[in-house]
Amino acid sequence: MHHITPPARTIIVVGRTDKTRDSGDIQRILLMLEAQGFKVHWFVSDYTRSYEDIGARIVARWPRLCWRDRDTAPRRMLRMLLRLVLVVLDQHRYDHLYTFLHGRSANDARQLRRMLDAMGDHAACIVTHSAGGISATSVADHRAIARIVCFAYPFRHPERQPQAYRTAHLPAVTKPLLIVQGDADDYGADPSDFRRHLPPSARVVSLACGHDCDRLRSSEFSRAWAAVSGFLEMQSEQT
């Protein structure tokens, strides 16, 4: 007997590490999805909140140490020591230690799983950009995840040797997966190359853009919107 599961109407966004380079076009797509009735929530880890808060406190308390036009090695060393002291005193110091030992993507995956645990029986679609895709696909086995959309998945770093943590887990992903990748993306542009890392059921859409997935031509934005909205609106058939 087949059961038709209606599409999940909650979206959790797991963004890229460098927040200063968030994509305006991806945010526009998320706003359009909200207009269609999806509830959009942004995932921000405790580590990220703590890291940014500590940085802001250093700037507010010791502004002279942060004058970039007068930066020196002793100033940089003092900033590092201050940050270390504040991390040790911070309530999220374990998250800083975990991130130091295992990497930011692993820590985000751990905290994303905790967030999904709290959802109970509710299902959510995950929309990611760049490194957020590593964290989300790492917890793709979670019962609360219905579908995953990855913009600009970072299959490889352009200046480093292949790193297993980026791709080793991908073949085991069984949830519906959509990869939206730029044909000029330094982190993986050629589907004939990166498809070997993906499960056979994964869908791939190539866009004329780079890793930022931003400032798309009108026709490319329309293709991205059609692919993402159509994918998220799909019903799932379960036996």
Short mmCIF file of C-alpha atoms in Angstrom, two decimals:
data_model
loop_
_atom_site.label_atom_id
_atom_site.label_comp_id
_atom_site.label_asym_id
_atom_site.label_seq_id
_atom_site.Cartn_x
_atom_site.Cartn_y
_atom_site.Cartn_z
CA MET A 1 0.00 0.00 0.00
CA HIS A 2 1.26 3.45 -0.91
CA HIS A 3 0.85 6.50 1.29
CA ILE A 4 1.15 9.97 -0.19
CA THR A 5 2.89 12.40 2.13
CA PRO A 6 2.12 16.06 1.43
CA PRO A 7 5.11 18.38 1.03
CA ALA A 8 6.62 19.75 4.25
CA ARG A 9 5.81 23.44 4.64
CA THR A 10 8.72 24.32 6.94
CA ILE A 11 12.11 25.33 5.57
CA ILE A 12 15.29 25.46 7.63
CA VAL A 13 18.05 27.52 6.01
CA VAL A 14 21.64 26.53 6.72
CA GLY A 15 23.77 29.29 5.23
CA ARG A 16 27.39 29.62 4.25
CA THR A 17 30.25 30.25 6.66
CA ASP A 18 31.06 33.71 5.29
CA LYS A 19 27.90 35.67 6.08
CA THR A 20 29.25 38.76 4.32
CA ARG A 21 28.81 36.91 1.02
CA ASP A 22 25.24 35.71 1.42
CA SER A 23 23.34 35.55 -1.85
CA GLY A 24 20.64 38.13 -2.46
CA ASP A 25 19.10 35.87 -5.10
CA ILE A 26 18.84 32.92 -2.70
CA GLN A 27 17.22 35.21 -0.13
CA ARG A 28 14.81 36.38 -2.83
CA ILE A 29 13.86 32.77 -3.57
CA LEU A 30 13.25 32.19 0.15
CA LEU A 31 10.98 35.25 0.29
CA MET A 32 9.03 33.91 -2.68
CA LEU A 33 8.67 30.55 -0.93
CA GLU A 34 7.36 32.36 2.15
CA ALA A 35 4.78 34.03 -0.08
CA GLN A 36 3.69 30.55 -1.17
CA GLY A 37 3.03 29.54 2.43
CA PHE A 38 6.33 28.06 3.56
CA LYS A 39 7.61 28.98 7.02
CA VAL A 40 11.30 29.84 6.77
CA HIS A 41 13.65 29.54 9.76
CA TRP A 42 17.37 30.34 9.75
CA PHE A 43 19.70 27.97 11.55
CA VAL A 44 22.48 29.72 13.47
CA SER A 45 24.64 27.58 15.74
CA ASP A 46 25.50 28.49 19.31
CA TYR A 47 29.14 28.58 18.24
CA THR A 48 28.45 31.19 15.56
CA ARG A 49 26.41 33.37 17.91
CA SER A 50 29.10 33.13 20.58
CA TYR A 51 31.96 33.80 18.14
CA GLU A 52 30.27 36.91 16.78
CA ASP A 53 29.31 38.13 20.26
CA ILE A 54 32.88 37.78 21.52
CA GLY A 55 34.18 39.68 18.51
CA ALA A 56 31.69 42.49 19.10
CA ARG A 57 32.65 42.69 22.78
CA ILE A 58 36.33 43.02 21.91
CA VAL A 59 35.59 45.84 19.46
CA ALA A 60 33.38 47.65 21.98
CA ARG A 61 35.71 47.26 24.97
CA TRP A 62 39.10 47.63 23.27
CA PRO A 63 38.49 49.57 20.04
CA ARG A 64 42.15 50.55 19.59
CA LEU A 65 43.12 46.90 19.23
CA CYS A 66 40.82 46.66 16.23
CA TRP A 67 42.12 49.58 14.17
CA ARG A 68 43.06 47.73 11.00
CA ASP A 69 44.97 50.68 9.55
CA ARG A 70 47.38 50.48 12.51
CA ASP A 71 47.47 46.72 12.89
CA THR A 72 50.67 45.13 14.18
CA ALA A 73 51.75 41.64 15.18
CA PRO A 74 51.53 42.46 18.93
CA ARG A 75 47.98 43.81 18.46
CA ARG A 76 46.94 40.66 16.62
CA MET A 77 48.48 38.49 19.32
CA LEU A 78 46.70 40.44 22.05
CA ARG A 79 43.36 40.10 20.23
CA MET A 80 43.89 36.34 20.01
CA LEU A 81 44.67 36.12 23.73
CA LEU A 82 41.62 38.21 24.63
CA ARG A 83 39.41 36.03 22.44
CA LEU A 84 40.82 32.88 24.04
CA VAL A 85 40.12 34.19 27.55
CA LEU A 86 36.56 35.18 26.60
CA VAL A 87 35.99 31.78 24.97
CA VAL A 88 37.11 29.96 28.14
CA LEU A 89 34.69 32.08 30.19
CA ASP A 90 31.83 31.70 27.69
CA GLN A 91 28.93 29.32 28.34
CA HIS A 92 29.42 27.85 24.85
CA ARG A 93 33.12 27.08 25.31
CA TYR A 94 32.49 23.39 24.58
CA ASP A 95 31.14 24.34 21.15
CA HIS A 96 34.33 26.30 20.48
CA LEU A 97 36.42 23.28 21.53
CA TYR A 98 34.35 20.90 19.38
CA THR A 99 34.71 23.22 16.40
CA PHE A 100 38.46 23.50 16.94
CA LEU A 101 38.82 19.70 17.06
CA HIS A 102 36.32 18.64 14.39
CA GLY A 103 35.65 21.66 12.21
CA ARG A 104 32.77 24.08 11.87
CA SER A 105 30.70 21.90 9.54
CA ALA A 106 30.79 19.01 12.01
CA ASN A 107 29.75 21.26 14.89
CA ASP A 108 26.93 22.78 12.85
CA ALA A 109 25.75 19.28 11.92
CA ARG A 110 25.72 18.28 15.60
CA GLN A 111 23.66 21.33 16.57
CA LEU A 112 21.38 21.03 13.54
CA ARG A 113 20.57 17.46 14.59
CA ARG A 114 19.69 18.76 18.05
CA MET A 115 17.36 21.35 16.50
CA LEU A 116 15.70 18.64 14.38
CA ASP A 117 15.28 16.43 17.46
CA ALA A 118 13.21 19.19 19.04
CA MET A 119 10.79 19.23 16.10
CA GLY A 120 9.15 15.98 17.14
CA ASP A 121 6.94 14.59 14.37
CA HIS A 122 7.13 17.72 12.21
CA ALA A 123 9.03 17.50 8.92
CA ALA A 124 11.15 20.19 7.32
CA CYS A 125 12.92 20.88 4.06
CA ILE A 126 16.50 22.08 4.31
CA VAL A 127 17.88 24.79 2.00
CA THR A 128 21.61 25.36 2.15
CA HIS A 129 24.36 27.48 0.62
CA SER A 130 27.98 26.41 0.35
CA ALA A 131 29.33 24.79 3.57
CA GLY A 132 25.81 24.62 4.97
CA GLY A 133 25.28 21.77 2.53
CA ILE A 134 27.97 19.67 4.21
CA SER A 135 26.30 20.04 7.61
CA ALA A 136 22.79 19.34 6.30
CA THR A 137 23.68 16.28 4.22
CA SER A 138 25.67 14.91 7.17
CA VAL A 139 22.41 14.59 9.12
CA ALA A 140 20.23 13.62 6.14
CA ASP A 141 19.23 10.42 7.92
CA HIS A 142 17.22 12.40 10.49
CA ARG A 143 13.52 11.55 10.42
CA ALA A 144 12.52 15.23 10.43
CA ILE A 145 14.25 15.99 7.12
CA ALA A 146 11.97 15.67 4.11
CA ARG A 147 14.12 17.14 1.31
CA ILE A 148 17.41 18.96 0.89
CA VAL A 149 18.30 21.73 -1.56
CA CYS A 150 21.99 22.63 -1.80
CA PHE A 151 23.07 25.80 -3.56
CA ALA A 152 26.78 25.75 -4.52
CA TYR A 153 27.77 22.58 -2.70
CA PRO A 154 31.53 22.79 -1.90
CA PHE A 155 32.70 19.47 -3.34
CA ARG A 156 36.36 20.50 -3.18
CA HIS A 157 38.37 23.50 -2.06
CA PRO A 158 40.07 25.07 -5.09
CA GLU A 159 43.37 25.53 -3.22
CA ARG A 160 43.52 22.24 -1.29
CA GLN A 161 43.75 18.52 -1.86
CA PRO A 162 40.44 16.58 -1.78
CA GLN A 163 38.98 16.44 1.74
CA ALA A 164 36.87 13.42 2.62
CA TYR A 165 34.56 15.27 5.01
CA ARG A 166 33.08 17.17 2.07
CA THR A 167 31.90 14.17 0.03
CA ALA A 168 32.41 10.80 1.78
CA HIS A 169 28.91 10.79 3.27
CA LEU A 170 27.01 11.91 0.16
CA PRO A 171 26.43 8.49 -1.50
CA ALA A 172 24.52 7.38 1.62
CA VAL A 173 21.98 10.23 1.41
CA THR A 174 18.56 8.69 0.78
CA LYS A 175 16.38 11.79 1.10
CA PRO A 176 15.40 13.66 -2.08
CA LEU A 177 18.37 15.89 -2.91
CA LEU A 178 18.65 18.82 -5.32
CA ILE A 179 22.03 20.35 -6.16
CA VAL A 180 21.95 23.83 -7.73
CA GLN A 181 25.48 24.46 -8.95
CA GLY A 182 27.14 27.25 -10.92
CA ASP A 183 29.02 26.34 -14.07
CA ALA A 184 31.82 28.66 -12.91
CA ASP A 185 31.88 27.47 -9.28
CA ASP A 186 35.46 27.01 -8.07
CA TYR A 187 34.21 24.46 -5.54
CA GLY A 188 32.78 22.16 -8.22
CA ALA A 189 31.36 23.20 -11.58
CA ASP A 190 31.31 20.14 -13.84
CA PRO A 191 28.45 17.68 -13.15
CA SER A 192 30.34 14.93 -14.97
CA ASP A 193 33.03 15.28 -12.30
CA PHE A 194 31.10 15.81 -9.07
CA ARG A 195 28.17 13.49 -9.84
CA ARG A 196 30.30 10.52 -8.79
CA HIS A 197 30.01 11.77 -5.21
CA LEU A 198 26.20 11.93 -5.26
CA PRO A 199 23.52 9.28 -4.79
CA PRO A 200 21.97 8.17 -8.11
CA SER A 201 18.63 9.78 -7.24
CA ALA A 202 20.09 13.27 -6.74
CA ARG A 203 18.97 15.99 -9.13
CA VAL A 204 21.44 18.53 -10.51
CA VAL A 205 20.64 21.93 -12.01
CA SER A 206 23.49 23.95 -13.53
CA LEU A 207 23.33 27.74 -13.56
CA ALA A 208 25.48 30.35 -15.28
CA CYS A 209 27.12 31.70 -12.11
CA GLY A 210 29.91 31.23 -9.61
CA HIS A 211 29.99 30.01 -6.01
CA ASP A 212 28.05 33.01 -4.70
CA CYS A 213 24.92 32.09 -6.71
CA ASP A 214 24.12 35.78 -6.87
CA ARG A 215 23.33 38.48 -9.44
CA LEU A 216 21.82 35.87 -11.74
CA ARG A 217 20.52 36.83 -15.13
CA SER A 218 16.73 36.92 -15.24
CA SER A 219 16.53 33.68 -17.21
CA GLU A 220 18.88 31.90 -14.80
CA PHE A 221 16.96 33.13 -11.77
CA SER A 222 13.74 31.84 -13.33
CA ARG A 223 15.37 28.43 -13.86
CA ALA A 224 16.58 28.34 -10.26
CA TRP A 225 13.17 29.34 -8.93
CA ALA A 226 11.35 26.76 -11.05
CA ALA A 227 13.73 23.99 -9.98
CA VAL A 228 13.66 24.79 -6.26
CA SER A 229 9.95 25.56 -5.91
CA GLY A 230 8.96 22.53 -7.98
CA PHE A 231 11.25 20.27 -5.97
CA LEU A 232 9.95 21.48 -2.61
CA GLU A 233 6.32 21.20 -3.67
CA MET A 234 6.67 17.55 -4.65
CA GLN A 235 4.75 14.94 -2.73
CA SER A 236 6.57 11.90 -1.40
CA GLU A 237 5.28 8.40 -1.98
CA GLN A 238 5.94 5.89 0.76
CA THR A 239 5.21 2.18 0.79
#
